[in-house]
Amino acid sequence: MNAYSDPTWIVSDTRDAALKATIDFDIPLADGRSLTEADRLYATVKEYAWWLRDQRFSRIDDARTHAVMVRNLINLAHALTFRKIWTFAHLQPYDLEQLIEDCRYGADAVLHASERVEAYLRSLAAANALSPRPFGGLPQYIVPSSGRRTTFIHAELVVAACNLPSSAAKLPRVAALIAEAAQANGLISQSKGKLVPLTNNTVQAIQRWLDPLEQLHAMRRQIEADAIGFKPFPRGAARVAAVKGVGVERTPIPPPMLALHLIEHAARWIFDRRQTELPSTTSREHVFLTATACWIIIAAFTARRDEEVDDLQQGSLRGDAASGWWLHVYIEKTLQRKEWIPVPELVAQAVEVLSNISAAARRKTGTEHLFQWLRADGEVTRLNVGRHLDDFAAVVQVPLHRPRGAPPAAWHWHPHQFRRFFAVLYFYRFEGGTIEALSHHLRHFSLEMTKRYVTQDPEVAALWTDVEWGYMGHVARSIVAGERSVSGAAGERLKKTARRLIDVFRRKLQIASPERVGASLTLIMQRQGIVLTPKPWVTCSCPRTSDAAQKAACRRGRPLEGTTVGPDFAHAGPSVCSFCPHAITEGDRLAMVEAEVIHLEAATTSGPRAGTLFGALEEARVVELRHARDARYIGAQSLSGAILDEEVYE
């Protein structure tokens, strides 16, 4: 633990003291003095850093984020001194507006780094033109051990001459300016970047700059040092960031068949390589591929973030095959604490394999991290497998991605894609995954428990909802392209609507591609309030309205309350749904219906039920189900051909 007065602090994670970060307060200000010499600014930054972990002001409990937020406030303090302001108490709304605009473009704009370096290099070039000096007067790097000068430019000395922090040398525009000057004067620069304009930061990045100012105002009654006297963001820093920032480009979703191929082979890899403990002679490639397979399974079936999976430790798994398995993981962005979440047995096996891989390394280091390995030379390696996803995909021969209108190419796998695929998995697997399937998969006792689990993390809830809408678009496009043959009352209505759309597109645009028609059909389905709920025997399209509930076959014969909306799946089934006005039946669901027919036929022929009321009811159900099978499923299965002729739109 550092003393409060120390110019450098080492902070650690709240949940894991082994994870540390450094906070350096000895940073130059705009006039060349160190922050430690500017008493009022230094006192404010120090107290901010001290109280930042307090739950009243933030929910930060990891060392890295702590250090980033303090570093941003130090840079903002530097920005104040650039404006001749030497205390946060003197900050005015006009100054704040200027800071906000600078925060839009990151550290370079906040520090005015590239413009100050450019001005310095320009003045150096002018002085050199009057009185030439070796290498234009630019500083050379000196080898510390020998004192020998090299032909490399000393970038840190350049930014130091501008009274900038040494970290400014790594800013892209600053590095490009220094590299350009080095090349012009016969020196070598380690950076080869180009001078590009500053770009507007994302909403999240801007908020990381604005949050310290908002938190500093919130601390005004807690700290003794100067604070901001007025509320900097009356509607909140998040609102300002949302207006000033740009949206983050969404991580592309892997095509379902490619992702399922990867997950299936990751599971096989784990099954084929279960053993007590990996010997130290095991090849590095084998260890990394095995750890990557485990990472893929854990990420895909828990929806946890990259860092949360990497942080798993020995003892984080509990349960058994009979009662279910639970994993103790840290929920980073929302709950910011560890939670026990239900997981399938496959995840439990992946954790056990990681436990075997890390056993020797854990004994040597005395830590409990699962993603580590003791090499044959006795050194411990941390297994950062997120960067090895493409390697694993190549080994298991994931098929090439074949986008329409582009040549086939290998899909680039990113850790964030698996978090999104958590929701995709249950909608596209066998074209029938639902929250009910997820509930069973997680061994929950009720759908409400599953819904709470899915919506506990708002980001997962958003992913789930987004994939629901995406699945509707997938169904619409596949109907238009003839990739699925549908029947049933709702299926026939969708096909008629699709044909009318095709006629409209051909008359007005001469172009009727599956994508265009499918998008329009999706929009119509959304306006009608259609909610697609895939079942093993049918796809329900019943809207969540009271009018739809009155027409739903699964609610016939029972009184409805005023608040009743949508279907009642407790009374649904193949014989009920097949003749429902909201049903979309498909030939590939025939297997489920056939199994139900066989079950009922066996029940009706049993001796105890012969001549009973139950036997008569089951015989009637068999007749209904056979009729539904022949009329809806076999008929749909025999249909072929696209609604939209591919020769027309291609």
XYZ file of C-alpha atoms in Angstrom:
650
model
C 0.000 0.000 0.000
C 1.407 3.393 -1.016
C 1.443 6.385 1.283
C -1.131 9.015 0.374
C 1.609 11.560 -0.286
C 3.499 9.330 -2.746
C 3.597 10.661 -6.351
C 2.884 7.156 -7.667
C 0.152 4.788 -6.488
C -0.316 1.096 -7.188
C -4.012 0.194 -7.115
C -5.522 -3.279 -7.326
C -8.853 -4.846 -8.215
C -11.396 -5.037 -5.417
C -12.070 -8.689 -6.172
C -8.506 -9.752 -7.023
C -5.545 -8.051 -5.382
C -3.189 -9.672 -7.902
C -4.546 -7.459 -10.709
C -2.868 -4.053 -10.376
C -2.466 -0.760 -12.222
C -0.186 2.252 -11.728
C -1.316 5.858 -11.257
C 1.478 8.395 -11.825
C 0.743 11.891 -10.571
C 4.146 13.292 -11.606
C 2.881 14.542 -14.989
C 3.936 17.847 -16.606
C 1.435 20.664 -16.910
C 1.270 23.212 -19.721
C 3.812 25.580 -18.117
C 6.389 22.820 -17.601
C 5.820 22.305 -13.895
C 4.768 18.930 -12.577
C 1.244 18.371 -11.315
C 2.793 17.629 -7.917
C 3.992 21.264 -7.827
C 0.559 22.780 -8.532
C -0.870 22.468 -5.039
C -4.566 23.113 -5.690
C -4.853 20.945 -8.788
C -2.753 18.198 -7.202
C -4.916 18.139 -4.077
C -8.096 17.812 -6.160
C -6.766 15.012 -8.348
C -5.386 13.143 -5.328
C -8.682 13.257 -3.432
C -10.615 12.267 -6.558
C -8.364 9.232 -6.967
C -8.850 8.367 -3.287
C -12.671 8.542 -3.266
C -13.316 7.139 -6.731
C -14.012 3.600 -5.450
C -16.672 4.911 -3.057
C -20.044 3.498 -4.137
C -21.655 6.924 -3.697
C -19.688 8.295 -6.628
C -19.015 5.380 -8.976
C -19.312 1.630 -9.366
C -15.690 1.133 -10.342
C -13.881 -1.718 -8.630
C -11.163 -2.754 -11.087
C -7.669 -1.267 -11.148
C -7.491 -0.600 -14.873
C -10.656 1.513 -15.020
C -9.603 3.321 -11.842
C -6.278 4.296 -13.422
C -7.920 5.349 -16.710
C -10.391 7.676 -14.993
C -7.674 9.326 -12.891
C -5.432 9.704 -15.953
C -8.283 11.427 -17.799
C -8.764 13.887 -14.922
C -5.001 14.582 -14.913
C -5.188 15.354 -18.637
C -8.174 17.621 -17.991
C -6.132 19.393 -15.305
C -3.382 19.861 -17.913
C -6.013 21.299 -20.273
C -7.022 23.834 -17.599
C -3.430 25.011 -17.204
C -3.208 25.398 -20.990
C -6.026 27.955 -20.518
C -4.201 29.548 -17.528
C -6.670 28.057 -15.034
C -4.989 26.616 -11.938
C -7.887 25.204 -9.956
C -11.111 23.362 -10.794
C -12.939 25.915 -8.634
C -12.269 28.565 -11.324
C -13.713 26.462 -14.133
C -16.577 28.347 -15.843
C -19.402 27.081 -18.127
C -17.688 28.631 -21.163
C -14.455 26.753 -20.384
C -16.467 23.578 -19.863
C -18.065 23.889 -23.303
C -14.592 24.116 -24.849
C -13.435 21.068 -22.884
C -16.459 19.081 -24.056
C -15.633 19.862 -27.677
C -12.021 18.779 -27.096
C -13.168 15.561 -25.396
C -14.973 14.618 -28.595
C -11.583 14.014 -30.225
C -9.701 12.359 -27.366
C -6.394 13.009 -25.604
C -4.782 14.729 -28.591
C -7.448 17.434 -28.651
C -7.682 17.740 -24.847
C -3.917 18.313 -24.584
C -3.701 20.176 -27.933
C -0.784 17.792 -28.381
C -0.333 17.562 -32.152
C -0.700 21.323 -32.710
C 1.873 22.049 -29.975
C 4.320 19.477 -31.380
C 3.793 20.827 -34.893
C 4.507 24.374 -33.705
C 7.650 23.204 -31.879
C 8.976 21.318 -34.914
C 8.227 24.300 -37.138
C 10.188 26.655 -34.853
C 13.023 24.118 -34.670
C 13.144 23.953 -38.467
C 13.217 27.758 -38.706
C 16.061 27.988 -36.199
C 17.969 25.259 -38.045
C 17.594 27.141 -41.336
C 19.384 30.127 -39.789
C 21.996 28.063 -37.936
C 22.218 24.448 -39.202
C 22.785 21.740 -36.601
C 23.274 17.976 -36.878
C 19.974 16.201 -37.577
C 18.162 19.533 -37.550
C 18.617 19.890 -33.812
C 16.277 16.970 -33.111
C 17.118 14.907 -30.010
C 18.673 11.478 -30.555
C 18.024 8.398 -28.502
C 20.947 7.515 -26.196
C 21.591 3.934 -25.051
C 21.318 4.138 -21.228
C 24.006 1.538 -20.501
C 26.748 2.983 -22.734
C 25.679 6.558 -23.358
C 26.055 5.920 -27.101
C 23.967 8.078 -29.427
C 21.871 6.292 -32.036
C 20.263 7.427 -35.268
C 16.780 7.042 -33.730
C 14.845 10.157 -32.820
C 14.001 10.470 -29.121
C 10.247 11.067 -29.360
C 9.768 11.439 -25.596
C 12.216 14.356 -25.515
C 10.311 16.040 -28.343
C 7.016 15.953 -26.432
C 8.832 16.897 -23.204
C 10.086 20.039 -24.939
C 6.419 20.867 -25.539
C 5.581 20.304 -21.840
C 3.477 17.284 -22.758
C 3.271 13.947 -20.923
C 5.549 11.238 -22.324
C 2.471 9.204 -23.286
C 1.645 11.909 -25.875
C 4.435 10.534 -28.088
C 2.202 7.528 -28.810
C -0.744 9.578 -30.051
C -1.165 8.855 -33.795
C -0.895 12.434 -35.088
C 2.006 13.270 -32.756
C 3.856 10.104 -33.774
C 3.283 10.896 -37.465
C 4.624 14.460 -37.080
C 7.734 13.224 -35.270
C 8.319 10.514 -37.875
C 8.004 13.069 -40.677
C 10.528 15.388 -39.004
C 12.921 12.510 -38.344
C 12.856 11.405 -41.972
C 13.452 14.960 -43.185
C 16.552 15.273 -40.970
C 18.164 11.857 -41.474
C 16.917 10.162 -38.306
C 14.910 6.992 -37.870
C 11.534 6.879 -36.145
C 9.892 3.789 -34.715
C 6.530 5.071 -35.937
C 5.555 4.925 -39.617
C 2.024 6.306 -39.291
C 0.404 8.865 -41.564
C -0.900 12.249 -40.489
C -4.665 11.794 -40.463
C -7.377 14.149 -39.167
C -8.762 13.662 -35.676
C -12.002 11.699 -35.612
C -15.000 12.057 -33.336
C -14.893 9.604 -30.426
C -17.588 7.077 -29.593
C -20.271 7.759 -27.010
C -18.546 5.461 -24.527
C -15.128 7.071 -25.001
C -16.490 10.584 -24.540
C -18.341 9.564 -21.396
C -15.072 8.300 -19.874
C -13.775 11.858 -20.288
C -16.861 13.579 -18.907
C -17.552 11.258 -15.971
C -14.597 12.552 -13.870
C -15.981 16.100 -14.079
C -19.445 14.951 -13.045
C -18.030 12.801 -10.235
C -15.831 15.647 -9.035
C -18.917 17.832 -8.624
C -20.662 15.005 -6.744
C -17.666 14.828 -4.362
C -17.712 18.541 -3.558
C -19.033 18.013 -0.011
C -16.766 15.034 0.641
C -13.363 16.335 -0.395
C -11.428 19.174 1.188
C -9.729 20.232 -2.043
C -11.263 22.454 -4.738
C -14.157 20.994 -6.698
C -16.412 22.220 -9.505
C -18.857 24.721 -8.025
C -21.678 24.314 -10.572
C -23.354 21.200 -11.928
C -21.389 20.584 -15.139
C -24.038 18.509 -16.907
C -27.595 19.354 -15.779
C -29.024 16.422 -17.781
C -26.146 14.075 -17.016
C -22.805 13.286 -18.647
C -24.331 10.292 -20.413
C -26.799 12.543 -22.251
C -24.030 14.900 -23.391
C -21.911 11.956 -24.547
C -24.866 10.505 -26.473
C -25.271 13.789 -28.363
C -21.569 14.488 -28.938
C -20.380 10.935 -29.625
C -20.777 8.582 -32.539
C -22.251 5.116 -32.350
C -19.954 2.144 -32.074
C -19.826 -0.040 -35.156
C -21.613 -3.232 -34.253
C -19.664 -6.435 -34.070
C -20.806 -8.551 -37.041
C -22.856 -11.610 -36.144
C -21.294 -14.850 -37.371
C -23.545 -16.756 -39.778
C -25.390 -19.366 -37.683
C -24.106 -22.376 -39.585
C -20.486 -21.239 -39.263
C -20.892 -20.562 -35.543
C -22.603 -23.897 -34.954
C -19.791 -25.640 -36.820
C -17.217 -23.924 -34.619
C -19.104 -24.695 -31.389
C -19.718 -28.323 -32.353
C -16.035 -28.927 -33.063
C -15.027 -27.086 -29.901
C -17.255 -29.476 -27.954
C -15.776 -32.500 -29.744
C -12.282 -31.198 -29.047
C -13.071 -31.061 -25.334
C -14.638 -34.545 -25.283
C -11.692 -36.088 -27.122
C -9.085 -34.540 -24.828
C -10.453 -35.033 -21.324
C -7.690 -36.260 -19.036
C -6.307 -35.738 -15.529
C -3.520 -33.233 -16.109
C -1.634 -32.142 -19.206
C 2.038 -33.150 -19.018
C 4.626 -30.404 -19.336
C 5.780 -31.954 -22.614
C 2.480 -31.089 -24.285
C 3.027 -28.841 -27.290
C 2.193 -25.158 -27.018
C -0.099 -25.394 -30.046
C -2.118 -28.214 -28.482
C -2.511 -26.338 -25.187
C -3.652 -23.123 -26.856
C -6.116 -24.943 -29.126
C -7.583 -26.860 -26.184
C -7.872 -23.696 -24.073
C -9.467 -21.921 -27.047
C -12.043 -24.703 -27.421
C -12.906 -24.336 -23.732
C -13.134 -20.549 -24.064
C -15.503 -20.847 -27.047
C -17.869 -23.187 -25.188
C -17.908 -21.056 -22.037
C -18.442 -17.776 -23.932
C -21.140 -19.143 -26.244
C -23.236 -20.707 -23.473
C -22.899 -18.041 -20.754
C -22.956 -14.746 -22.714
C -20.097 -13.481 -20.591
C -17.607 -10.935 -21.877
C -14.031 -11.721 -22.906
C -12.480 -10.371 -19.696
C -15.063 -12.133 -17.520
C -14.261 -15.516 -19.058
C -10.508 -14.885 -18.816
C -10.922 -14.083 -15.117
C -12.377 -17.512 -14.181
C -10.650 -19.169 -11.250
C -10.371 -22.580 -9.670
C -13.410 -23.237 -7.489
C -15.765 -21.210 -9.678
C -17.752 -24.340 -10.658
C -20.328 -26.089 -8.481
C -23.019 -28.703 -8.990
C -23.472 -32.113 -10.558
C -25.132 -33.731 -13.563
C -28.305 -34.567 -11.619
C -29.084 -31.166 -10.073
C -27.329 -28.918 -12.612
C -24.173 -26.826 -12.773
C -23.451 -23.260 -11.645
C -20.545 -20.974 -12.506
C -19.252 -18.122 -10.321
C -18.469 -15.257 -12.708
C -17.963 -11.525 -12.436
C -20.694 -9.407 -14.092
C -18.581 -6.478 -15.225
C -20.664 -3.660 -16.680
C -23.960 -3.916 -14.822
C -23.913 -5.704 -11.457
C -20.148 -5.287 -10.981
C -19.977 -8.243 -8.633
C -19.644 -11.997 -8.854
C -22.799 -14.033 -9.397
C -23.607 -17.739 -9.613
C -25.199 -18.368 -13.011
C -26.635 -21.680 -14.275
C -24.660 -23.359 -17.058
C -25.043 -26.590 -19.061
C -22.899 -29.628 -18.404
C -20.814 -28.863 -21.481
C -19.554 -25.667 -19.827
C -18.767 -27.617 -16.669
C -16.610 -30.022 -18.677
C -14.803 -27.094 -20.334
C -14.008 -25.630 -16.894
C -12.727 -29.006 -15.697
C -10.425 -29.272 -18.731
C -9.053 -25.792 -17.967
C -8.526 -26.898 -14.371
C -6.387 -29.777 -15.655
C -4.395 -27.507 -17.968
C -3.676 -24.941 -15.237
C -2.982 -27.340 -12.341
C 0.821 -27.201 -12.479
C 0.887 -23.442 -13.115
C -1.442 -22.790 -10.181
C 0.778 -24.817 -7.876
C 3.847 -22.833 -8.930
C 2.327 -19.336 -8.884
C 0.005 -19.813 -5.938
C -2.832 -18.197 -7.930
C -6.166 -19.707 -8.912
C -6.523 -18.455 -12.510
C -7.671 -21.145 -14.949
C -6.192 -19.615 -18.115
C -2.506 -20.283 -17.376
C -0.063 -23.064 -18.224
C 3.337 -24.243 -16.984
C 5.652 -24.705 -19.975
C 8.351 -27.380 -20.233
C 11.036 -24.778 -19.440
C 9.375 -24.045 -16.089
C 7.888 -20.678 -17.092
C 4.198 -19.885 -16.615
C 2.264 -18.537 -19.607
C -1.055 -16.718 -19.346
C -3.427 -18.172 -21.956
C -4.934 -15.189 -23.749
C -6.922 -17.250 -26.229
C -9.119 -14.482 -27.662
C -6.477 -13.850 -30.319
C -6.359 -17.538 -31.297
C -9.987 -17.933 -32.412
C -9.130 -17.734 -36.112
C -6.393 -20.353 -35.635
C -8.826 -22.772 -34.013
C -11.422 -22.125 -36.734
C -8.811 -22.990 -39.374
C -7.842 -26.221 -37.592
C -11.449 -27.444 -37.373
C -12.056 -26.314 -40.978
C -14.944 -23.915 -40.509
C -16.480 -23.427 -43.985
C -15.825 -20.222 -45.882
C -18.286 -17.371 -45.505
C -20.105 -16.805 -48.798
C -21.774 -13.365 -48.725
C -24.050 -12.523 -51.617
C -22.164 -10.593 -54.278
C -18.712 -11.153 -52.749
C -16.096 -13.888 -53.084
C -15.940 -16.590 -50.359
C -13.581 -15.785 -47.489
C -12.685 -17.072 -44.042
C -14.788 -15.490 -41.304
C -12.849 -13.358 -38.809
C -13.793 -14.428 -35.281
C -13.914 -11.829 -32.523
C -14.515 -12.503 -28.797
C -17.549 -10.188 -28.686
C -19.328 -12.241 -31.349
C -19.902 -15.105 -28.930
C -21.763 -12.899 -26.495
C -24.182 -11.984 -29.265
C -24.401 -15.546 -30.477
C -25.743 -16.570 -27.056
C -29.119 -15.225 -28.235
C -28.726 -16.334 -31.859
C -28.108 -19.930 -30.801
C -31.608 -20.501 -29.452
C -33.413 -19.045 -32.456
C -31.561 -20.784 -35.272
C -30.648 -24.194 -33.857
C -33.018 -26.583 -35.708
C -35.202 -23.496 -36.495
C -37.018 -23.927 -33.198
C -35.081 -22.523 -30.271
C -37.099 -20.376 -27.860
C -36.827 -19.063 -24.357
C -38.467 -22.336 -23.297
C -35.514 -24.218 -24.817
C -33.174 -21.853 -23.035
C -35.039 -22.476 -19.784
C -34.602 -26.225 -20.137
C -30.999 -25.830 -21.204
C -30.250 -23.806 -18.061
C -32.217 -26.267 -15.900
C -34.560 -23.561 -14.618
C -37.830 -24.508 -12.965
C -39.902 -21.749 -14.555
C -39.837 -19.394 -17.533
C -39.942 -16.443 -15.143
C -36.608 -17.545 -13.688
C -35.151 -17.727 -17.193
C -36.554 -14.330 -18.141
C -34.972 -12.810 -15.054
C -31.673 -14.451 -15.980
C -31.830 -13.192 -19.565
C -32.866 -9.645 -18.606
C -30.646 -9.315 -15.521
C -27.938 -7.978 -17.791
C -29.522 -5.186 -19.894
C -27.010 -5.773 -22.692
C -28.005 -9.450 -22.969
C -31.674 -8.437 -22.938
C -31.023 -6.030 -25.808
C -29.200 -8.745 -27.736
C -32.071 -11.153 -27.182
C -34.667 -8.652 -28.424
C -32.516 -7.719 -31.417
C -32.136 -11.351 -32.426
C -35.903 -11.881 -32.127
C -36.395 -9.159 -34.745
C -33.557 -10.537 -36.829
C -35.171 -13.964 -36.812
C -38.380 -12.461 -38.186
C -36.391 -10.983 -41.085
C -34.698 -14.331 -41.649
C -38.078 -16.105 -41.872
C -39.509 -13.455 -44.205
C -36.565 -13.624 -46.585
C -36.522 -17.430 -46.633
C -40.253 -17.500 -47.483
C -39.731 -15.074 -50.369
C -36.679 -16.949 -51.663
C -38.449 -20.319 -51.418
C -35.957 -21.650 -48.910
C -38.842 -22.726 -46.664
C -42.243 -24.006 -47.733
C -44.930 -22.846 -45.336
C -48.650 -23.481 -45.042
C -51.274 -22.973 -42.380
C -53.529 -19.932 -42.176
C -50.751 -17.485 -41.246
C -48.290 -19.074 -43.666
C -50.696 -18.687 -46.583
C -51.318 -15.033 -45.671
C -47.588 -14.342 -45.646
C -47.144 -15.986 -49.052
C -49.985 -13.923 -50.535
C -48.510 -10.742 -49.080
C -45.096 -11.658 -50.497
C -46.582 -12.194 -53.981
C -48.309 -8.792 -53.859
C -45.038 -7.141 -52.824
C -43.199 -8.840 -55.688
C -45.759 -7.483 -58.169
C -45.377 -3.966 -56.733
C -41.572 -4.098 -56.896
C -41.568 -5.377 -60.472
C -44.017 -2.712 -61.653
C -42.238 0.207 -59.963
C -38.566 -0.753 -59.732
C -38.067 -3.665 -62.119
C -36.072 -5.219 -59.239
C -37.529 -7.790 -56.839
C -34.680 -9.409 -54.937
C -35.301 -11.603 -51.861
C -33.573 -9.002 -49.702
C -35.821 -6.133 -50.867
C -39.056 -8.095 -50.741
C -38.064 -9.823 -47.503
C -37.351 -6.466 -45.810
C -40.744 -5.117 -46.876
C -42.491 -8.278 -45.697
C -40.708 -7.967 -42.341
C -41.904 -4.369 -41.992
C -45.498 -5.440 -42.643
C -45.193 -8.239 -40.077
C -43.876 -5.746 -37.514
C -46.713 -3.295 -38.202
C -49.234 -6.099 -37.693
C -47.648 -6.858 -34.327
C -46.706 -10.391 -35.328
C -44.534 -12.181 -32.769
C -42.846 -15.318 -34.092
C -42.530 -18.040 -31.456
C -41.056 -21.220 -32.917
C -42.401 -24.458 -31.464
C -41.208 -27.952 -32.353
C -44.442 -28.583 -34.300
C -45.372 -25.102 -35.600
C -44.279 -21.464 -35.670
C -46.782 -19.307 -33.814
C -47.322 -15.781 -35.189
C -49.903 -14.695 -32.615
C -49.593 -10.983 -31.725
C -49.572 -9.998 -28.056
C -53.066 -8.478 -28.220
C -56.456 -9.325 -26.712
C -58.024 -9.582 -30.189
C -55.448 -12.191 -31.211
C -56.063 -14.083 -27.966
C -59.777 -14.392 -28.785
C -58.939 -16.022 -32.135
C -56.107 -18.270 -30.885
C -56.976 -21.976 -30.974
C -55.109 -22.601 -27.725
C -57.588 -20.334 -25.862
C -60.857 -21.637 -27.341
C -63.500 -22.833 -24.907
C -62.132 -20.821 -21.974
C -63.293 -17.410 -20.741
C -60.810 -14.582 -21.307
C -60.055 -11.809 -18.859
C -59.723 -8.235 -20.025
C -55.943 -8.318 -19.609
C -55.430 -11.587 -21.506
C -53.225 -11.169 -24.565
C -51.501 -13.525 -26.995
C -51.405 -17.326 -26.971
C -51.582 -19.812 -24.103
C -48.799 -22.284 -24.847
C -49.800 -24.463 -21.895
C -52.770 -25.646 -23.991
C -50.950 -25.692 -27.324
C -49.916 -28.746 -29.296
C -49.765 -30.207 -32.793
C -53.486 -30.981 -33.005
C -54.452 -27.571 -31.566
C -52.029 -25.299 -33.413
C -52.342 -26.900 -36.837
C -55.749 -25.293 -37.473
C -55.069 -22.006 -35.646
C -55.350 -18.778 -37.698
C -51.948 -17.734 -36.288
C -50.134 -20.947 -37.246
C -47.278 -21.237 -39.738
C -46.788 -24.929 -40.462
C -43.759 -26.339 -42.241
C -42.910 -29.720 -43.663
C -39.685 -30.047 -41.699
C -41.717 -30.146 -38.454
C -43.341 -33.412 -39.613
C -41.083 -35.558 -37.408
C -42.547 -34.035 -34.229
C -46.106 -34.611 -35.429
C -45.313 -38.200 -36.455
C -43.908 -38.892 -33.001
C -47.097 -37.539 -31.389
C -49.276 -39.686 -33.676
C -47.295 -42.826 -32.805
C -47.580 -42.053 -29.089
C -51.362 -41.552 -29.242
C -51.903 -44.631 -31.415
C -50.047 -46.727 -28.862
C -52.129 -45.209 -26.057
C -55.453 -45.947 -27.782
C -54.577 -49.631 -28.297
C -53.726 -50.237 -24.632
C -56.177 -52.512 -22.834
C -56.977 -50.377 -19.783
C -58.123 -47.442 -21.968
C -60.298 -49.418 -24.382
C -63.945 -48.351 -24.108
C -63.213 -45.538 -21.667
C -63.847 -41.837 -22.061
C -60.081 -41.163 -22.129
C -59.670 -43.774 -24.864
C -62.393 -42.160 -26.961
C -60.813 -38.723 -26.557
C -57.417 -40.051 -27.577
C -58.903 -41.761 -30.644
C -60.507 -38.439 -31.634
C -57.134 -36.691 -31.166
C -55.460 -39.301 -33.375
C -57.969 -38.567 -36.138
C -57.420 -34.813 -35.781
C -53.678 -35.200 -35.750
C -53.614 -37.457 -38.808
C -55.757 -34.932 -40.655
C -53.429 -32.110 -39.603
C -50.409 -34.143 -40.633
C -51.772 -34.903 -44.084
C -53.248 -31.476 -44.754
C -50.695 -29.178 -43.204
C -47.334 -30.886 -42.857
C -47.089 -33.421 -45.684
C -48.730 -30.877 -47.986
C -46.245 -28.209 -46.967
C -43.354 -30.635 -47.350
C -44.370 -31.446 -50.913
C -44.465 -27.788 -51.947
C -41.382 -26.658 -53.807
C -40.179 -23.700 -55.785
C -39.508 -20.130 -54.827
C -42.174 -17.483 -54.672
C -39.628 -15.302 -56.402
C -37.972 -16.699 -59.519
C -34.209 -16.311 -59.057
C -33.681 -15.868 -62.796
C -35.713 -12.655 -62.645
C -33.816 -10.871 -59.912
C -30.374 -12.138 -60.805
